[in-house]
Amino acid sequence: MKQLFNWLKKPFRLGIIYSLCLTLTVGYVLLDTFVIPKELASNDANTQSLDPNQTTTKESATTTAATITDTSYQDENISIAIATERANDTTFYVVDIQLSSADYLKTAFAQGSYGRNIKETTSTIAKEQQAILAINGDYYGFRDTGYVLRNGETYRDTPWEGTDALVIDSAGNFSTYSEDDNSLADILTAQNAQQVLSFGPTLIQDSQIVISTNTEVSQSKSSNPRTAIGQIDDRHYVMIVSDGRTDESEGLSLYQLAEEFASRGASIAYNLDGGGSSTLWFNGQVINQPTDGRQIKERSVSDIIYIGY
């Protein structure tokens, strides 16, 4: 013991021990924040994690055979048509969706669980849900704030200040609200909200573009891969996913993205997580070219929006 005490009396040795402890502490904090999966509880009582092969609104299978091509799906309840477009030196994909019921517009968590650092690729989550079509969601797990309400259950009600929330009600109608609105929780209850996504900004409101040419997501490039969703009419939706960050496809600005929704008659449109997360999956295949700027590869995300039974 005396030898240890004498050894510790050397100032530089105490410094070494202090530095080692600090490094280990910082390392653990970073791992806990960004790497270690941690399942969290919902804010609603008696809520359980979703089964990865079943959502809370799973319907029975359609009674008629579907007609499926490389770019379309049609049955008695769901109509999907995918068009590949080119503008602003960018390739993007426009999905026109018409549903007989809002029940077929769904969301799902990676691994069927809400929590921090719980991630899977969009295609993996889509296959687990037996989806027909899917896009990446808002990547709620990348941060600790922002409303998370999925399939009628509230998982997080901490506002992301300065951000718009997309609300989808039980009839499948879209609306957006600032998360700075202190009455948002009451609004969600009054609207019987089924889904709330937190990313933004709102691109189209009341059929008008509501952003400027300079509007951009924080720390994002002006031209980027993008994922966004809009509503044209009752149970009639449009999704747009753009490629970007490659020599073949530059990427869209938010304003250019809004223009594409406006030209297709969207009454409301909302920007979702983009960049390396942007993914469009249809009938077992990734349709776009997801990339982080270095390689064509799907990024693992925390959630998806999908069409399915």
PDB file of C-alpha atoms in Angstrom, residues 1-142:
ATOM      1  CA  MET A   1       0.000   0.000   0.000  1.00  0.00           C
ATOM      2  CA  LYS A   2       2.828   2.370   0.906  1.00  0.00           C
ATOM      3  CA  GLN A   3       4.525   1.669  -2.414  1.00  0.00           C
ATOM      4  CA  LEU A   4       1.294   2.460  -4.256  1.00  0.00           C
ATOM      5  CA  PHE A   5       0.909   5.704  -2.301  1.00  0.00           C
ATOM      6  CA  ASN A   6       4.461   6.735  -3.110  1.00  0.00           C
ATOM      7  CA  TRP A   7       3.890   5.898  -6.770  1.00  0.00           C
ATOM      8  CA  LEU A   8       0.732   8.032  -6.858  1.00  0.00           C
ATOM      9  CA  LYS A   9       2.553  10.972  -5.274  1.00  0.00           C
ATOM     10  CA  LYS A  10       4.224  11.634  -8.601  1.00  0.00           C
ATOM     11  CA  PRO A  11       2.122  14.407 -10.238  1.00  0.00           C
ATOM     12  CA  PHE A  12       2.394  13.071 -13.763  1.00  0.00           C
ATOM     13  CA  ARG A  13       1.110   9.661 -12.640  1.00  0.00           C
ATOM     14  CA  LEU A  14      -2.042  11.182 -11.166  1.00  0.00           C
ATOM     15  CA  GLY A  15      -2.466  13.014 -14.449  1.00  0.00           C
ATOM     16  CA  ILE A  16      -2.227   9.759 -16.365  1.00  0.00           C
ATOM     17  CA  ILE A  17      -4.888   8.140 -14.183  1.00  0.00           C
ATOM     18  CA  TYR A  18      -7.130  11.200 -14.462  1.00  0.00           C
ATOM     19  CA  SER A  19      -6.761  11.268 -18.249  1.00  0.00           C
ATOM     20  CA  LEU A  20      -7.535   7.561 -18.480  1.00  0.00           C
ATOM     21  CA  CYS A  21     -10.675   7.915 -16.362  1.00  0.00           C
ATOM     22  CA  LEU A  22     -11.807  10.926 -18.408  1.00  0.00           C
ATOM     23  CA  THR A  23     -11.237   9.060 -21.677  1.00  0.00           C
ATOM     24  CA  LEU A  24     -13.220   6.048 -20.473  1.00  0.00           C
ATOM     25  CA  THR A  25     -16.078   8.258 -19.270  1.00  0.00           C
ATOM     26  CA  VAL A  26     -16.278  10.212 -22.524  1.00  0.00           C
ATOM     27  CA  GLY A  27     -16.057   6.994 -24.518  1.00  0.00           C
ATOM     28  CA  TYR A  28     -18.950   5.463 -22.601  1.00  0.00           C
ATOM     29  CA  VAL A  29     -21.095   8.578 -23.030  1.00  0.00           C
ATOM     30  CA  LEU A  30     -20.487   8.540 -26.797  1.00  0.00           C
ATOM     31  CA  LEU A  31     -21.244   4.829 -27.029  1.00  0.00           C
ATOM     32  CA  ASP A  32     -24.407   5.233 -24.948  1.00  0.00           C
ATOM     33  CA  THR A  33     -25.565   8.160 -27.084  1.00  0.00           C
ATOM     34  CA  PHE A  34     -24.748   6.912 -30.566  1.00  0.00           C
ATOM     35  CA  VAL A  35     -24.099   3.153 -30.508  1.00  0.00           C
ATOM     36  CA  ILE A  36     -25.581   1.131 -27.647  1.00  0.00           C
ATOM     37  CA  PRO A  37     -29.207   0.169 -28.457  1.00  0.00           C
ATOM     38  CA  LYS A  38     -31.612   1.109 -25.693  1.00  0.00           C
ATOM     39  CA  GLU A  39     -35.307   0.279 -25.813  1.00  0.00           C
ATOM     40  CA  LEU A  40     -37.449   3.006 -24.256  1.00  0.00           C
ATOM     41  CA  ALA A  41     -41.005   3.079 -22.990  1.00  0.00           C
ATOM     42  CA  SER A  42     -43.913   4.934 -24.522  1.00  0.00           C
ATOM     43  CA  ASN A  43     -45.463   7.898 -22.723  1.00  0.00           C
ATOM     44  CA  ASP A  44     -48.842   6.151 -22.877  1.00  0.00           C
ATOM     45  CA  ALA A  45     -49.732   3.646 -20.167  1.00  0.00           C
ATOM     46  CA  ASN A  46     -49.740  -0.081 -20.973  1.00  0.00           C
ATOM     47  CA  THR A  47     -48.006   0.362 -24.333  1.00  0.00           C
ATOM     48  CA  GLN A  48     -45.905  -2.542 -25.546  1.00  0.00           C
ATOM     49  CA  SER A  49     -43.246  -2.712 -28.246  1.00  0.00           C
ATOM     50  CA  LEU A  50     -44.546  -3.544 -31.667  1.00  0.00           C
ATOM     51  CA  ASP A  51     -44.083  -7.071 -32.942  1.00  0.00           C
ATOM     52  CA  PRO A  52     -41.591  -6.711 -35.835  1.00  0.00           C
ATOM     53  CA  ASN A  53     -43.929  -8.749 -38.038  1.00  0.00           C
ATOM     54  CA  GLN A  54     -47.129  -6.960 -37.096  1.00  0.00           C
ATOM     55  CA  THR A  55     -48.362  -3.399 -36.591  1.00  0.00           C
ATOM     56  CA  THR A  56     -51.246  -2.355 -34.383  1.00  0.00           C
ATOM     57  CA  THR A  57     -53.429  -1.670 -37.426  1.00  0.00           C
ATOM     58  CA  LYS A  58     -52.677  -4.805 -39.437  1.00  0.00           C
ATOM     59  CA  GLU A  59     -55.562  -5.634 -41.749  1.00  0.00           C
ATOM     60  CA  SER A  60     -56.572  -8.926 -43.301  1.00  0.00           C
ATOM     61  CA  ALA A  61     -55.300  -9.583 -46.796  1.00  0.00           C
ATOM     62  CA  THR A  62     -57.072  -8.183 -49.824  1.00  0.00           C
ATOM     63  CA  THR A  63     -59.715 -10.418 -51.350  1.00  0.00           C
ATOM     64  CA  THR A  64     -58.631  -9.876 -54.943  1.00  0.00           C
ATOM     65  CA  ALA A  65     -55.330 -10.614 -56.618  1.00  0.00           C
ATOM     66  CA  ALA A  66     -53.039  -7.625 -57.089  1.00  0.00           C
ATOM     67  CA  THR A  67     -51.687  -6.525 -60.452  1.00  0.00           C
ATOM     68  CA  ILE A  68     -47.996  -5.744 -59.991  1.00  0.00           C
ATOM     69  CA  THR A  69     -45.370  -4.370 -62.367  1.00  0.00           C
ATOM     70  CA  ASP A  70     -41.897  -2.944 -61.788  1.00  0.00           C
ATOM     71  CA  THR A  71     -43.443   0.496 -61.226  1.00  0.00           C
ATOM     72  CA  SER A  72     -47.016  -0.126 -60.073  1.00  0.00           C
ATOM     73  CA  TYR A  73     -49.309  -2.001 -57.734  1.00  0.00           C
ATOM     74  CA  GLN A  74     -53.092  -2.253 -57.992  1.00  0.00           C
ATOM     75  CA  ASP A  75     -55.685  -4.100 -55.961  1.00  0.00           C
ATOM     76  CA  GLU A  76     -59.152  -3.244 -54.675  1.00  0.00           C
ATOM     77  CA  ASN A  77     -57.761  -1.075 -51.835  1.00  0.00           C
ATOM     78  CA  ILE A  78     -54.353   0.205 -52.886  1.00  0.00           C
ATOM     79  CA  SER A  79     -53.127   1.901 -56.053  1.00  0.00           C
ATOM     80  CA  ILE A  80     -49.445   2.792 -56.441  1.00  0.00           C
ATOM     81  CA  ALA A  81     -47.688   4.253 -59.487  1.00  0.00           C
ATOM     82  CA  ILE A  82     -43.993   5.187 -59.546  1.00  0.00           C
ATOM     83  CA  ALA A  83     -42.537   7.570 -62.121  1.00  0.00           C
ATOM     84  CA  THR A  84     -38.845   8.357 -62.586  1.00  0.00           C
ATOM     85  CA  GLU A  85     -38.313  12.053 -63.332  1.00  0.00           C
ATOM     86  CA  ARG A  86     -35.348  14.270 -64.169  1.00  0.00           C
ATOM     87  CA  ALA A  87     -34.944  17.979 -63.366  1.00  0.00           C
ATOM     88  CA  ASN A  88     -32.300  20.309 -61.919  1.00  0.00           C
ATOM     89  CA  ASP A  89     -29.561  17.794 -62.826  1.00  0.00           C
ATOM     90  CA  THR A  90     -31.247  15.341 -60.471  1.00  0.00           C
ATOM     91  CA  THR A  91     -33.043  12.025 -60.786  1.00  0.00           C
ATOM     92  CA  PHE A  92     -36.038  11.681 -58.503  1.00  0.00           C
ATOM     93  CA  TYR A  93     -38.920   9.286 -58.039  1.00  0.00           C
ATOM     94  CA  VAL A  94     -42.550  10.342 -57.724  1.00  0.00           C
ATOM     95  CA  VAL A  95     -44.994   7.903 -56.131  1.00  0.00           C
ATOM     96  CA  ASP A  96     -48.718   8.467 -56.594  1.00  0.00           C
ATOM     97  CA  ILE A  97     -50.770   6.588 -53.970  1.00  0.00           C
ATOM     98  CA  GLN A  98     -54.531   6.185 -53.657  1.00  0.00           C
ATOM     99  CA  LEU A  99     -56.094   4.196 -50.828  1.00  0.00           C
ATOM    100  CA  SER A 100     -59.609   3.039 -49.993  1.00  0.00           C
ATOM    101  CA  SER A 101     -58.837   3.451 -46.268  1.00  0.00           C
ATOM    102  CA  ALA A 102     -56.310   5.383 -44.213  1.00  0.00           C
ATOM    103  CA  ASP A 103     -55.547   2.113 -42.401  1.00  0.00           C
ATOM    104  CA  TYR A 104     -53.145   1.197 -45.207  1.00  0.00           C
ATOM    105  CA  LEU A 105     -50.889   4.213 -44.516  1.00  0.00           C
ATOM    106  CA  LYS A 106     -48.692   3.022 -41.672  1.00  0.00           C
ATOM    107  CA  THR A 107     -45.460   3.587 -39.758  1.00  0.00           C
ATOM    108  CA  ALA A 108     -43.050   1.137 -38.134  1.00  0.00           C
ATOM    109  CA  PHE A 109     -39.995   1.190 -35.871  1.00  0.00           C
ATOM    110  CA  ALA A 110     -36.728  -0.589 -36.546  1.00  0.00           C
ATOM    111  CA  GLN A 111     -36.749  -3.990 -34.808  1.00  0.00           C
ATOM    112  CA  GLY A 112     -40.341  -3.298 -33.813  1.00  0.00           C
ATOM    113  CA  SER A 113     -39.167  -1.216 -30.852  1.00  0.00           C
ATOM    114  CA  TYR A 114     -38.982   2.443 -29.871  1.00  0.00           C
ATOM    115  CA  GLY A 115     -35.651   3.476 -28.421  1.00  0.00           C
ATOM    116  CA  ARG A 116     -32.223   5.004 -28.832  1.00  0.00           C
ATOM    117  CA  ASN A 117     -29.783   3.567 -31.396  1.00  0.00           C
ATOM    118  CA  ILE A 118     -32.270   0.908 -32.523  1.00  0.00           C
ATOM    119  CA  LYS A 119     -31.759   0.901 -36.284  1.00  0.00           C
ATOM    120  CA  GLU A 120     -32.298  -1.153 -39.428  1.00  0.00           C
ATOM    121  CA  THR A 121     -32.308  -0.311 -43.105  1.00  0.00           C
ATOM    122  CA  THR A 122     -35.571   0.836 -44.656  1.00  0.00           C
ATOM    123  CA  SER A 123     -35.693  -2.337 -46.741  1.00  0.00           C
ATOM    124  CA  THR A 124     -35.260  -4.572 -43.684  1.00  0.00           C
ATOM    125  CA  ILE A 125     -38.039  -2.848 -41.733  1.00  0.00           C
ATOM    126  CA  ALA A 126     -40.280  -2.928 -44.815  1.00  0.00           C
ATOM    127  CA  LYS A 127     -39.771  -6.665 -45.262  1.00  0.00           C
ATOM    128  CA  GLU A 128     -40.482  -7.296 -41.576  1.00  0.00           C
ATOM    129  CA  GLN A 129     -43.786  -5.454 -41.978  1.00  0.00           C
ATOM    130  CA  GLN A 130     -44.614  -7.189 -45.276  1.00  0.00           C
ATOM    131  CA  ALA A 131     -44.941  -3.719 -46.774  1.00  0.00           C
ATOM    132  CA  ILE A 132     -45.776  -3.043 -50.396  1.00  0.00           C
ATOM    133  CA  LEU A 133     -43.961   0.301 -50.509  1.00  0.00           C
ATOM    134  CA  ALA A 134     -41.873   2.168 -47.934  1.00  0.00           C
ATOM    135  CA  ILE A 135     -39.804   5.297 -47.416  1.00  0.00           C
ATOM    136  CA  ASN A 136     -37.560   6.304 -44.539  1.00  0.00           C
ATOM    137  CA  GLY A 137     -39.219   8.295 -41.759  1.00  0.00           C
ATOM    138  CA  ASP A 138     -37.918  11.099 -39.544  1.00  0.00           C
ATOM    139  CA  TYR A 139     -35.041   9.205 -37.846  1.00  0.00           C
ATOM    140  CA  TYR A 140     -36.413  10.111 -34.413  1.00  0.00           C
ATOM    141  CA  GLY A 141     -33.626   8.123 -32.720  1.00  0.00           C
ATOM    142  CA  PHE A 142     -30.968  10.557 -33.912  1.00  0.00           C
TER     143      PHE A 142
END
